[in-house]
Amino acid sequence: MIQTVRGTRDLLPEDMPLWHRVEEVAREAFRRYGFREIRTPIFEKTELFARGVGESTDIVHKEMYTFVDRARADSEGESLTLRPENTASVVRAYLQHKMFADKSPGELTRLYYIGPMFRRERPQAGRYRQFYQIGVEVMGSSDDPAIEAEVIEMLSWLLQELKITNTTLLINSVGEPASRASYVETLREALKAQLDKLCADCHHRYETNPLRVFDCKVASCQAVIADLPTITDSLDDASRAHFEQFKAHLDARGLAYTVNPRMVRGLDYYTRTAFEIVGHDGLGAQNTLIGGGRYDGLSETLGGPPTKGFGFAFGLDRMVMALPEAEAQRLRANDAPDVFLVFLGDAARQHTFQVARDLRAAGVSVALEFEDRKMKKAMTAAAKSRARYALIIGDNEVSSGQYGLKNLATGEQESLSLGDIIAKFK
Ligand code: AMP
């Protein structure tokens, strides 16, 4: 038997109502806040992520699914990569389609996406090699911190609508590239003295990108991390002022937060504001639901004009895991068919096909099976279908046009015409 690849999984029908709910609430949030959908390809030139996300990040350094496309007669095979995240692709699309061209000063482009991402991470609960993200990007000439607060307000609505209540908003500023560069040197100095206590990965990070040490989950490294100088201590004045305004906007909206000066996020493109929303129920160790931040230099890195950007991504897999059990049960129950058609005898069977067609044409969700069964067996099948009602069709019903509609939860039965039944489901 061939099975799924390690770190990937099938999403089965019983879970899909939960996925659909998260997607539906997200789309509604985006509609209310003026975001429009974009879909970019699942694979891109490797260079996009190498430049966009950063060569020295864990994602690019060791987690990408990269392959050489078959060579054509006129060219070498080119290096392609399954997207590990979508911000670089969305910024590429924004530049490629010159979405900035017809904009007046300060006008923003608000985009959202939904789709699978691929990272060769060590699989565990809440961490997969193919996972799904929903995210937004706000791009344009303005870097007003009010944008950031508005996006977080939208997330707060989304979480509330999904009944995910026990969450914490963590915020930080990672500064401008220049102040960050000098901080990285300070950090490297501090790490040098502690190298013997760090894991092999952190040794590599020390060499290539010391900031990434903060992402390390190894307990002995965590102990070292707790005493390192923070980026917040060496912020440039402009970033500090931006961060203060951002916090004031959150305060004005009544959005609670915790400043975490050690949160630097796993991607190189972040400047100034970075944030995470952490969940506490049903998630285990992988409890970061949402991650995002500002990426003002990314457009230039990809060869575009100066552009400000801010966005987030959340893991759909994790958001589904964080749904409270009562909500999950409600969503699964709502996914059942409205009515199961039970027929008795051959003439009734033919008639049932017409009834099914008429009900479906009127928008009713109908389940039926084609086997002629005795009443008792048919009712068992009806219960198994989880339908709310069973509609019983025998010879008498065919001739009278009145059908027995049985509520399968209460056992109550009433005799109704097809028109009445349709009206009842409307
Ligand atoms: P990132 O793109 O790394 O900032 O991650 C943003 C969000 O995507 C995280 O907070 C998670 O909810 C989700 N996520 C990232 N990596 C994975 C993964 N391997 N499996 C499942 N969800 C993930």
mmCIF file of N, CA, C and O and ligand atoms in Angstrom, residues 59 84-86 119 121 124 126-133 265-267 269-270 276-277 286-292 312-319, ligand 1:
data_model
loop_
_atom_site.group_PDB
_atom_site.id
_atom_site.type_symbol
_atom_site.label_atom_id
_atom_site.label_comp_id
_atom_site.label_asym_id
_atom_site.label_seq_id
_atom_site.Cartn_x
_atom_site.Cartn_y
_atom_site.Cartn_z
ATOM 1 N N ILE A 59 14.702 28.620 6.538
ATOM 2 C CA ILE A 59 13.816 28.229 5.434
ATOM 3 C C ILE A 59 14.621 28.003 4.160
ATOM 4 O O ILE A 59 14.519 26.951 3.528
ATOM 5 N N PRO A 84 7.865 28.254 -0.022
ATOM 6 C CA PRO A 84 7.861 27.978 1.411
ATOM 7 C C PRO A 84 7.031 29.015 2.167
ATOM 8 O O PRO A 84 6.718 28.825 3.354
ATOM 9 N N GLU A 85 6.687 30.105 1.504
ATOM 10 C CA GLU A 85 5.869 31.172 2.086
ATOM 11 C C GLU A 85 5.407 32.006 0.905
ATOM 12 O O GLU A 85 5.820 31.755 -0.224
ATOM 13 N N ASN A 86 4.522 32.987 1.133
ATOM 14 C CA ASN A 86 3.936 33.643 -0.034
ATOM 15 C C ASN A 86 4.199 35.141 -0.140
ATOM 16 O O ASN A 86 3.777 35.764 -1.101
ATOM 17 N N ARG A 119 7.661 23.243 3.389
ATOM 18 C CA ARG A 119 8.959 23.382 4.066
ATOM 19 C C ARG A 119 9.386 22.011 4.582
ATOM 20 O O ARG A 119 8.571 21.314 5.209
ATOM 21 N N GLU A 121 10.528 20.650 7.182
ATOM 22 C CA GLU A 121 10.776 20.767 8.616
ATOM 23 C C GLU A 121 10.592 19.398 9.251
ATOM 24 O O GLU A 121 10.011 18.502 8.653
ATOM 25 N N GLN A 124 5.771 17.267 13.207
ATOM 26 C CA GLN A 124 5.196 16.989 14.530
ATOM 27 C C GLN A 124 3.793 17.590 14.532
ATOM 28 O O GLN A 124 3.395 18.201 13.548
ATOM 29 N N GLY A 126 1.003 19.911 14.474
ATOM 30 C CA GLY A 126 0.987 21.347 14.179
ATOM 31 C C GLY A 126 2.118 21.809 13.284
ATOM 32 O O GLY A 126 2.245 22.992 13.000
ATOM 33 N N ARG A 127 2.951 20.869 12.863
ATOM 34 C CA ARG A 127 4.013 21.251 11.926
ATOM 35 C C ARG A 127 4.115 20.217 10.809
ATOM 36 O O ARG A 127 4.399 19.050 11.062
ATOM 37 N N TYR A 128 3.850 20.652 9.610
ATOM 38 C CA TYR A 128 3.777 19.748 8.470
ATOM 39 C C TYR A 128 4.708 20.227 7.374
ATOM 40 O O TYR A 128 5.159 21.364 7.385
ATOM 41 N N ARG A 129 4.976 19.352 6.423
ATOM 42 C CA ARG A 129 5.837 19.739 5.297
ATOM 43 C C ARG A 129 5.026 20.353 4.165
ATOM 44 O O ARG A 129 5.545 21.142 3.399
ATOM 45 N N GLN A 130 3.773 19.939 4.056
ATOM 46 C CA GLN A 130 2.825 20.735 3.274
ATOM 47 C C GLN A 130 1.807 21.249 4.263
ATOM 48 O O GLN A 130 1.122 20.470 4.930
ATOM 49 N N PHE A 131 1.723 22.577 4.396
ATOM 50 C CA PHE A 131 0.738 23.176 5.291
ATOM 51 C C PHE A 131 0.078 24.308 4.532
ATOM 52 O O PHE A 131 0.461 24.625 3.404
ATOM 53 N N TYR A 132 -0.930 24.900 5.155
ATOM 54 C CA TYR A 132 -1.733 25.900 4.435
ATOM 55 C C TYR A 132 -1.670 27.229 5.161
ATOM 56 O O TYR A 132 -1.749 27.272 6.386
ATOM 57 N N GLN A 133 -1.491 28.260 4.408
ATOM 58 C CA GLN A 133 -1.480 29.590 5.018
ATOM 59 C C GLN A 133 -2.544 30.479 4.396
ATOM 60 O O GLN A 133 -2.834 30.397 3.203
ATOM 61 N N ARG A 265 11.435 36.760 14.608
ATOM 62 C CA ARG A 265 10.809 36.106 13.460
ATOM 63 C C ARG A 265 11.859 35.460 12.548
ATOM 64 O O ARG A 265 12.992 35.876 12.494
ATOM 65 N N GLY A 266 11.404 34.433 11.800
ATOM 66 C CA GLY A 266 12.361 33.609 11.049
ATOM 67 C C GLY A 266 12.721 34.084 9.658
ATOM 68 O O GLY A 266 13.352 33.362 8.913
ATOM 69 N N LEU A 267 12.297 35.283 9.279
ATOM 70 C CA LEU A 267 12.531 35.704 7.897
ATOM 71 C C LEU A 267 13.323 37.008 7.895
ATOM 72 O O LEU A 267 13.125 37.872 8.734
ATOM 73 N N TYR A 269 13.331 39.532 5.814
ATOM 74 C CA TYR A 269 12.829 40.777 5.229
ATOM 75 C C TYR A 269 12.159 41.718 6.223
ATOM 76 O O TYR A 269 11.831 42.843 5.874
ATOM 77 N N TYR A 270 11.951 41.289 7.446
ATOM 78 C CA TYR A 270 11.241 42.166 8.377
ATOM 79 C C TYR A 270 12.047 43.407 8.769
ATOM 80 O O TYR A 270 13.250 43.342 9.001
ATOM 81 N N GLU A 276 3.442 38.407 16.597
ATOM 82 C CA GLU A 276 2.933 37.037 16.567
ATOM 83 C C GLU A 276 1.665 36.999 17.400
ATOM 84 O O GLU A 276 1.546 37.753 18.366
ATOM 85 N N ILE A 277 0.757 36.130 17.036
ATOM 86 C CA ILE A 277 -0.363 35.842 17.923
ATOM 87 C C ILE A 277 -0.242 34.374 18.308
ATOM 88 O O ILE A 277 -0.172 33.493 17.448
ATOM 89 N N GLN A 286 3.628 23.767 19.125
ATOM 90 C CA GLN A 286 3.578 24.658 17.952
ATOM 91 C C GLN A 286 2.413 25.623 18.128
ATOM 92 O O GLN A 286 1.378 25.490 17.504
ATOM 93 N N ASN A 287 2.601 26.604 19.018
ATOM 94 C CA ASN A 287 1.439 27.400 19.384
ATOM 95 C C ASN A 287 1.384 28.774 18.727
ATOM 96 O O ASN A 287 0.523 29.577 19.036
ATOM 97 N N THR A 288 2.313 29.065 17.811
ATOM 98 C CA THR A 288 2.223 30.337 17.099
ATOM 99 C C THR A 288 1.185 30.211 15.991
ATOM 100 O O THR A 288 1.383 29.488 15.021
ATOM 101 N N LEU A 289 0.078 30.913 16.185
ATOM 102 C CA LEU A 289 -1.012 30.845 15.212
ATOM 103 C C LEU A 289 -0.733 31.744 14.016
ATOM 104 O O LEU A 289 -0.978 31.381 12.874
ATOM 105 N N ILE A 290 -0.255 32.957 14.331
ATOM 106 C CA ILE A 290 -0.150 33.992 13.303
ATOM 107 C C ILE A 290 1.210 34.675 13.443
ATOM 108 O O ILE A 290 1.662 34.944 14.560
ATOM 109 N N GLY A 291 1.868 34.945 12.317
ATOM 110 C CA GLY A 291 3.122 35.692 12.358
ATOM 111 C C GLY A 291 3.123 36.743 11.262
ATOM 112 O O GLY A 291 2.604 36.512 10.170
ATOM 113 N N GLY A 292 3.678 37.913 11.584
ATOM 114 C CA GLY A 292 3.700 38.938 10.547
ATOM 115 C C GLY A 292 4.610 40.092 10.891
ATOM 116 O O GLY A 292 5.278 40.088 11.928
ATOM 117 N N PHE A 312 0.817 39.568 7.212
ATOM 118 C CA PHE A 312 0.911 38.429 8.138
ATOM 119 C C PHE A 312 0.535 37.173 7.399
ATOM 120 O O PHE A 312 -0.032 37.231 6.292
ATOM 121 N N ALA A 313 0.854 36.031 7.996
ATOM 122 C CA ALA A 313 0.315 34.750 7.530
ATOM 123 C C ALA A 313 -0.100 33.950 8.746
ATOM 124 O O ALA A 313 0.566 34.004 9.777
ATOM 125 N N PHE A 314 -1.210 33.254 8.626
ATOM 126 C CA PHE A 314 -1.508 32.281 9.685
ATOM 127 C C PHE A 314 -1.628 30.895 9.091
ATOM 128 O O PHE A 314 -1.942 30.730 7.908
ATOM 129 N N GLY A 315 -1.327 29.923 9.924
ATOM 130 C CA GLY A 315 -1.432 28.529 9.509
ATOM 131 C C GLY A 315 -2.874 28.075 9.653
ATOM 132 O O GLY A 315 -3.428 28.102 10.748
ATOM 133 N N LEU A 316 -3.477 27.681 8.524
ATOM 134 C CA LEU A 316 -4.850 27.172 8.578
ATOM 135 C C LEU A 316 -4.905 25.907 9.423
ATOM 136 O O LEU A 316 -5.827 25.708 10.205
ATOM 137 N N ASP A 317 -3.877 25.056 9.249
ATOM 138 C CA ASP A 317 -3.821 23.808 10.028
ATOM 139 C C ASP A 317 -3.950 24.116 11.522
ATOM 140 O O ASP A 317 -4.703 23.474 12.247
ATOM 141 N N ARG A 318 -3.164 25.109 11.951
ATOM 142 C CA ARG A 318 -3.158 25.444 13.394
ATOM 143 C C ARG A 318 -4.444 26.150 13.809
ATOM 144 O O ARG A 318 -4.926 25.963 14.928
ATOM 145 N N MET A 319 -4.999 26.991 12.931
ATOM 146 C CA MET A 319 -6.232 27.685 13.291
ATOM 147 C C MET A 319 -7.357 26.669 13.482
ATOM 148 O O MET A 319 -8.168 26.788 14.392
HETATM 149 P P1 AMP B 1 5.931 31.986 9.084
HETATM 150 O O1 AMP B 1 5.632 32.022 7.597
HETATM 151 O O2 AMP B 1 7.065 31.076 9.431
HETATM 152 O O3 AMP B 1 6.006 33.350 9.686
HETATM 153 O O4 AMP B 1 4.679 31.278 9.755
HETATM 154 C C1 AMP B 1 3.413 31.880 9.869
HETATM 155 C C2 AMP B 1 2.434 30.871 10.402
HETATM 156 O O5 AMP B 1 2.306 29.776 9.484
HETATM 157 C C3 AMP B 1 2.829 30.196 11.693
HETATM 158 O O6 AMP B 1 2.474 30.972 12.774
HETATM 159 C C4 AMP B 1 2.058 28.910 11.645
HETATM 160 O O7 AMP B 1 0.711 29.105 12.034
HETATM 161 C C5 AMP B 1 2.094 28.568 10.183
HETATM 162 N N1 AMP B 1 3.169 27.603 9.885
HETATM 163 C C6 AMP B 1 4.473 27.866 9.597
HETATM 164 N N2 AMP B 1 5.157 26.741 9.355
HETATM 165 C C7 AMP B 1 4.287 25.724 9.498
HETATM 166 C C8 AMP B 1 4.359 24.294 9.356
HETATM 167 N N3 AMP B 1 5.500 23.684 9.025
HETATM 168 N N4 AMP B 1 3.240 23.566 9.590
HETATM 169 C C9 AMP B 1 2.063 24.166 9.918
HETATM 170 N N5 AMP B 1 1.931 25.490 10.042
HETATM 171 C C10 AMP B 1 3.009 26.272 9.833
#
